[in-house]
Amino acid sequence: MGKSFFIVAALVLTLGCAQAQVDAESTVVFDKATLTVGEETLNVEYAKTFEQRARGLMFRKSLCEDCGMFFKFESPRFAGMWMKNTFIPLDVAFIDRNGVITDIKPLTPHSLESVGSSKEVLYALEMNQGWFAENEIKVGDQITID
């Protein structure tokens, strides 16, 4: 039993590492969305499917100045975001079903800590860290989805 167990364990570990490699290299195609936030009009990537939301901005090394990712959840919920395999420091704005920003919170690269909304939200917008402050976007501001 001892030798069989180690062979099976080695096989499982090998397959797990191979799957992680495939996940990092697999391509997820994102939709596009146009948002108006304050005086800014943004053309961002739109993650509305489970696969798109699960991938998010993972494995990317950079993000242009006004680029971001907009997430739509299946229904309003207390949402949480984490930064597994994400290299870029980000801020997330949680947004309710009416398009009102409920929270803006920093996200730390590679952190597995879930950063959550304070209220039920339907959307989230991830931008480069500091983007919301630099553009004077704050909690209570309205986001319009075109």
PDB file of C-alpha atoms in Angstrom:
ATOM      1  CA  MET A   1       0.000   0.000   0.000  1.00  0.00           C
ATOM      2  CA  GLY A   2       2.798   2.448   0.832  1.00  0.00           C
ATOM      3  CA  LYS A   3       4.351   2.385  -2.654  1.00  0.00           C
ATOM      4  CA  SER A   4       0.943   2.614  -4.406  1.00  0.00           C
ATOM      5  CA  PHE A   5      -0.056   5.554  -2.258  1.00  0.00           C
ATOM      6  CA  PHE A   6       3.088   7.500  -3.168  1.00  0.00           C
ATOM      7  CA  ILE A   7       2.645   6.757  -6.884  1.00  0.00           C
ATOM      8  CA  VAL A   8      -0.964   7.957  -6.792  1.00  0.00           C
ATOM      9  CA  ALA A   9       0.007  11.026  -4.749  1.00  0.00           C
ATOM     10  CA  ALA A  10       2.773  11.914  -7.229  1.00  0.00           C
ATOM     11  CA  LEU A  11       0.373  11.503 -10.139  1.00  0.00           C
ATOM     12  CA  VAL A  12      -2.238  13.735  -8.491  1.00  0.00           C
ATOM     13  CA  LEU A  13       0.377  16.424  -7.759  1.00  0.00           C
ATOM     14  CA  THR A  14       1.682  16.264 -11.327  1.00  0.00           C
ATOM     15  CA  LEU A  15      -1.797  16.575 -12.813  1.00  0.00           C
ATOM     16  CA  GLY A  16      -2.604  19.442 -10.435  1.00  0.00           C
ATOM     17  CA  CYS A  17       0.501  21.359 -11.532  1.00  0.00           C
ATOM     18  CA  ALA A  18      -0.305  20.701 -15.188  1.00  0.00           C
ATOM     19  CA  GLN A  19      -3.858  22.010 -14.676  1.00  0.00           C
ATOM     20  CA  ALA A  20      -2.530  25.176 -13.002  1.00  0.00           C
ATOM     21  CA  GLN A  21      -0.276  25.752 -16.022  1.00  0.00           C
ATOM     22  CA  VAL A  22      -3.182  25.288 -18.440  1.00  0.00           C
ATOM     23  CA  ASP A  23      -5.291  27.757 -16.430  1.00  0.00           C
ATOM     24  CA  ALA A  24      -2.567  30.397 -16.610  1.00  0.00           C
ATOM     25  CA  GLU A  25      -2.219  29.967 -20.363  1.00  0.00           C
ATOM     26  CA  SER A  26      -5.877  29.503 -21.284  1.00  0.00           C
ATOM     27  CA  THR A  27      -7.544  32.410 -23.005  1.00  0.00           C
ATOM     28  CA  VAL A  28     -10.715  33.969 -21.685  1.00  0.00           C
ATOM     29  CA  VAL A  29     -12.404  36.429 -24.011  1.00  0.00           C
ATOM     30  CA  PHE A  30     -14.104  39.381 -22.338  1.00  0.00           C
ATOM     31  CA  ASP A  31     -16.980  41.484 -23.564  1.00  0.00           C
ATOM     32  CA  LYS A  32     -16.662  45.286 -23.578  1.00  0.00           C
ATOM     33  CA  ALA A  33     -18.723  47.875 -21.699  1.00  0.00           C
ATOM     34  CA  THR A  34     -18.853  51.653 -21.789  1.00  0.00           C
ATOM     35  CA  LEU A  35     -19.294  53.311 -18.404  1.00  0.00           C
ATOM     36  CA  THR A  36     -19.694  56.916 -17.397  1.00  0.00           C
ATOM     37  CA  VAL A  37     -18.205  57.709 -13.991  1.00  0.00           C
ATOM     38  CA  GLY A  38     -18.272  61.362 -12.994  1.00  0.00           C
ATOM     39  CA  GLU A  39     -16.748  63.214 -15.954  1.00  0.00           C
ATOM     40  CA  GLU A  40     -14.992  60.088 -17.231  1.00  0.00           C
ATOM     41  CA  THR A  41     -16.196  57.767 -20.003  1.00  0.00           C
ATOM     42  CA  LEU A  42     -14.486  54.405 -19.798  1.00  0.00           C
ATOM     43  CA  ASN A  43     -14.308  51.527 -22.246  1.00  0.00           C
ATOM     44  CA  VAL A  44     -13.595  48.565 -20.002  1.00  0.00           C
ATOM     45  CA  GLU A  45     -13.554  44.816 -20.200  1.00  0.00           C
ATOM     46  CA  TYR A  46     -16.824  43.274 -19.024  1.00  0.00           C
ATOM     47  CA  ALA A  47     -16.877  40.076 -16.973  1.00  0.00           C
ATOM     48  CA  LYS A  48     -20.455  38.805 -16.861  1.00  0.00           C
ATOM     49  CA  THR A  49     -20.074  35.016 -17.069  1.00  0.00           C
ATOM     50  CA  PHE A  50     -18.765  32.788 -14.301  1.00  0.00           C
ATOM     51  CA  GLU A  51     -15.636  31.983 -16.347  1.00  0.00           C
ATOM     52  CA  GLN A  52     -14.946  35.667 -17.028  1.00  0.00           C
ATOM     53  CA  ARG A  53     -15.488  36.681 -13.382  1.00  0.00           C
ATOM     54  CA  ALA A  54     -13.270  33.831 -12.160  1.00  0.00           C
ATOM     55  CA  ARG A  55     -10.386  34.936 -14.418  1.00  0.00           C
ATOM     56  CA  GLY A  56     -10.730  38.699 -13.970  1.00  0.00           C
ATOM     57  CA  LEU A  57      -7.353  40.410 -14.272  1.00  0.00           C
ATOM     58  CA  MET A  58      -5.318  37.357 -13.227  1.00  0.00           C
ATOM     59  CA  PHE A  59      -1.879  36.820 -14.766  1.00  0.00           C
ATOM     60  CA  ARG A  60      -1.626  40.313 -16.289  1.00  0.00           C
ATOM     61  CA  LYS A  61       1.506  42.322 -15.645  1.00  0.00           C
ATOM     62  CA  SER A  62       0.090  45.766 -16.497  1.00  0.00           C
ATOM     63  CA  LEU A  63      -3.094  47.705 -17.115  1.00  0.00           C
ATOM     64  CA  CYS A  64      -3.313  50.934 -19.125  1.00  0.00           C
ATOM     65  CA  GLU A  65      -4.073  54.135 -17.207  1.00  0.00           C
ATOM     66  CA  ASP A  66      -7.833  54.265 -17.857  1.00  0.00           C
ATOM     67  CA  CYS A  67      -8.393  50.544 -18.377  1.00  0.00           C
ATOM     68  CA  GLY A  68     -10.321  48.365 -15.992  1.00  0.00           C
ATOM     69  CA  MET A  69     -12.630  45.418 -15.567  1.00  0.00           C
ATOM     70  CA  PHE A  70     -16.339  45.663 -14.870  1.00  0.00           C
ATOM     71  CA  PHE A  71     -18.004  42.697 -13.168  1.00  0.00           C
ATOM     72  CA  LYS A  72     -21.711  41.896 -13.142  1.00  0.00           C
ATOM     73  CA  PHE A  73     -22.879  39.331 -10.600  1.00  0.00           C
ATOM     74  CA  GLU A  74     -25.826  37.024 -11.241  1.00  0.00           C
ATOM     75  CA  SER A  75     -27.933  38.789  -8.611  1.00  0.00           C
ATOM     76  CA  PRO A  76     -27.414  41.427  -5.904  1.00  0.00           C
ATOM     77  CA  ARG A  77     -25.206  40.075  -3.104  1.00  0.00           C
ATOM     78  CA  PHE A  78     -22.575  40.898  -0.551  1.00  0.00           C
ATOM     79  CA  ALA A  79     -19.658  40.497  -2.932  1.00  0.00           C
ATOM     80  CA  GLY A  80     -16.007  39.810  -2.234  1.00  0.00           C
ATOM     81  CA  MET A  81     -12.925  40.102  -4.443  1.00  0.00           C
ATOM     82  CA  TRP A  82      -9.493  38.558  -3.990  1.00  0.00           C
ATOM     83  CA  MET A  83      -6.222  38.867  -5.864  1.00  0.00           C
ATOM     84  CA  LYS A  84      -5.013  35.315  -6.450  1.00  0.00           C
ATOM     85  CA  ASN A  85      -2.553  35.341  -9.383  1.00  0.00           C
ATOM     86  CA  THR A  86      -3.092  39.085  -9.902  1.00  0.00           C
ATOM     87  CA  PHE A  87       0.084  41.158 -10.231  1.00  0.00           C
ATOM     88  CA  ILE A  88      -1.391  44.670 -10.531  1.00  0.00           C
ATOM     89  CA  PRO A  89      -2.322  46.772  -7.462  1.00  0.00           C
ATOM     90  CA  LEU A  90      -6.013  47.600  -7.902  1.00  0.00           C
ATOM     91  CA  ASP A  91      -8.885  49.429  -6.278  1.00  0.00           C
ATOM     92  CA  VAL A  92     -12.376  47.987  -6.476  1.00  0.00           C
ATOM     93  CA  ALA A  93     -15.580  50.003  -6.456  1.00  0.00           C
ATOM     94  CA  PHE A  94     -18.616  47.994  -5.423  1.00  0.00           C
ATOM     95  CA  ILE A  95     -21.780  49.260  -7.113  1.00  0.00           C
ATOM     96  CA  ASP A  96     -25.429  48.627  -6.223  1.00  0.00           C
ATOM     97  CA  ARG A  97     -28.227  47.741  -8.650  1.00  0.00           C
ATOM     98  CA  ASN A  98     -28.957  51.464  -9.153  1.00  0.00           C
ATOM     99  CA  GLY A  99     -25.380  52.226 -10.236  1.00  0.00           C
ATOM    100  CA  VAL A 100     -24.375  53.914  -6.972  1.00  0.00           C
ATOM    101  CA  ILE A 101     -20.872  53.248  -5.617  1.00  0.00           C
ATOM    102  CA  THR A 102     -21.193  51.735  -2.125  1.00  0.00           C
ATOM    103  CA  ASP A 103     -17.492  51.153  -1.385  1.00  0.00           C
ATOM    104  CA  ILE A 104     -14.050  51.793  -2.858  1.00  0.00           C
ATOM    105  CA  LYS A 105     -11.388  49.496  -1.428  1.00  0.00           C
ATOM    106  CA  PRO A 106      -7.732  48.729  -2.173  1.00  0.00           C
ATOM    107  CA  LEU A 107      -6.673  45.274  -3.337  1.00  0.00           C
ATOM    108  CA  THR A 108      -3.176  43.879  -2.738  1.00  0.00           C
ATOM    109  CA  PRO A 109      -1.488  41.798  -5.460  1.00  0.00           C
ATOM    110  CA  HIS A 110      -1.538  38.032  -4.786  1.00  0.00           C
ATOM    111  CA  SER A 111      -3.597  38.418  -1.589  1.00  0.00           C
ATOM    112  CA  LEU A 112      -6.035  35.601  -0.862  1.00  0.00           C
ATOM    113  CA  GLU A 113      -7.933  37.816   1.587  1.00  0.00           C
ATOM    114  CA  SER A 114     -11.471  38.496   0.407  1.00  0.00           C
ATOM    115  CA  VAL A 115     -12.239  42.220   0.324  1.00  0.00           C
ATOM    116  CA  GLY A 116     -15.985  42.624   0.624  1.00  0.00           C
ATOM    117  CA  SER A 117     -18.767  45.078  -0.030  1.00  0.00           C
ATOM    118  CA  SER A 118     -20.584  46.670   2.892  1.00  0.00           C
ATOM    119  CA  LYS A 119     -23.969  46.303   1.151  1.00  0.00           C
ATOM    120  CA  GLU A 120     -25.571  44.107  -1.460  1.00  0.00           C
ATOM    121  CA  VAL A 121     -24.203  45.006  -4.880  1.00  0.00           C
ATOM    122  CA  LEU A 122     -24.782  43.892  -8.457  1.00  0.00           C
ATOM    123  CA  TYR A 123     -21.517  45.197  -9.943  1.00  0.00           C
ATOM    124  CA  ALA A 124     -17.849  45.825  -9.235  1.00  0.00           C
ATOM    125  CA  LEU A 125     -15.292  47.899 -11.124  1.00  0.00           C
ATOM    126  CA  GLU A 126     -11.565  47.228 -10.762  1.00  0.00           C
ATOM    127  CA  MET A 127      -9.173  49.994 -11.786  1.00  0.00           C
ATOM    128  CA  ASN A 128      -5.491  50.722 -11.174  1.00  0.00           C
ATOM    129  CA  GLN A 129      -4.859  51.565  -7.525  1.00  0.00           C
ATOM    130  CA  GLY A 130      -5.381  55.286  -6.973  1.00  0.00           C
ATOM    131  CA  TRP A 131      -7.485  55.811 -10.129  1.00  0.00           C
ATOM    132  CA  PHE A 132     -10.707  56.590  -8.235  1.00  0.00           C
ATOM    133  CA  ALA A 133      -8.971  59.133  -5.967  1.00  0.00           C
ATOM    134  CA  GLU A 134      -7.069  60.739  -8.855  1.00  0.00           C
ATOM    135  CA  ASN A 135     -10.342  61.185 -10.742  1.00  0.00           C
ATOM    136  CA  GLU A 136     -12.249  62.379  -7.656  1.00  0.00           C
ATOM    137  CA  ILE A 137     -14.638  59.421  -7.807  1.00  0.00           C
ATOM    138  CA  LYS A 138     -16.066  58.594  -4.369  1.00  0.00           C
ATOM    139  CA  VAL A 139     -18.673  56.549  -2.511  1.00  0.00           C
ATOM    140  CA  GLY A 140     -22.158  57.771  -3.438  1.00  0.00           C
ATOM    141  CA  ASP A 141     -21.213  58.682  -7.013  1.00  0.00           C
ATOM    142  CA  GLN A 142     -23.311  57.301  -9.861  1.00  0.00           C
ATOM    143  CA  ILE A 143     -22.033  55.010 -12.602  1.00  0.00           C
ATOM    144  CA  THR A 144     -23.994  54.781 -15.840  1.00  0.00           C
ATOM    145  CA  ILE A 145     -23.702  51.652 -17.953  1.00  0.00           C
ATOM    146  CA  ASP A 146     -24.208  52.261 -21.668  1.00  0.00           C
TER     147      ASP A 146
END
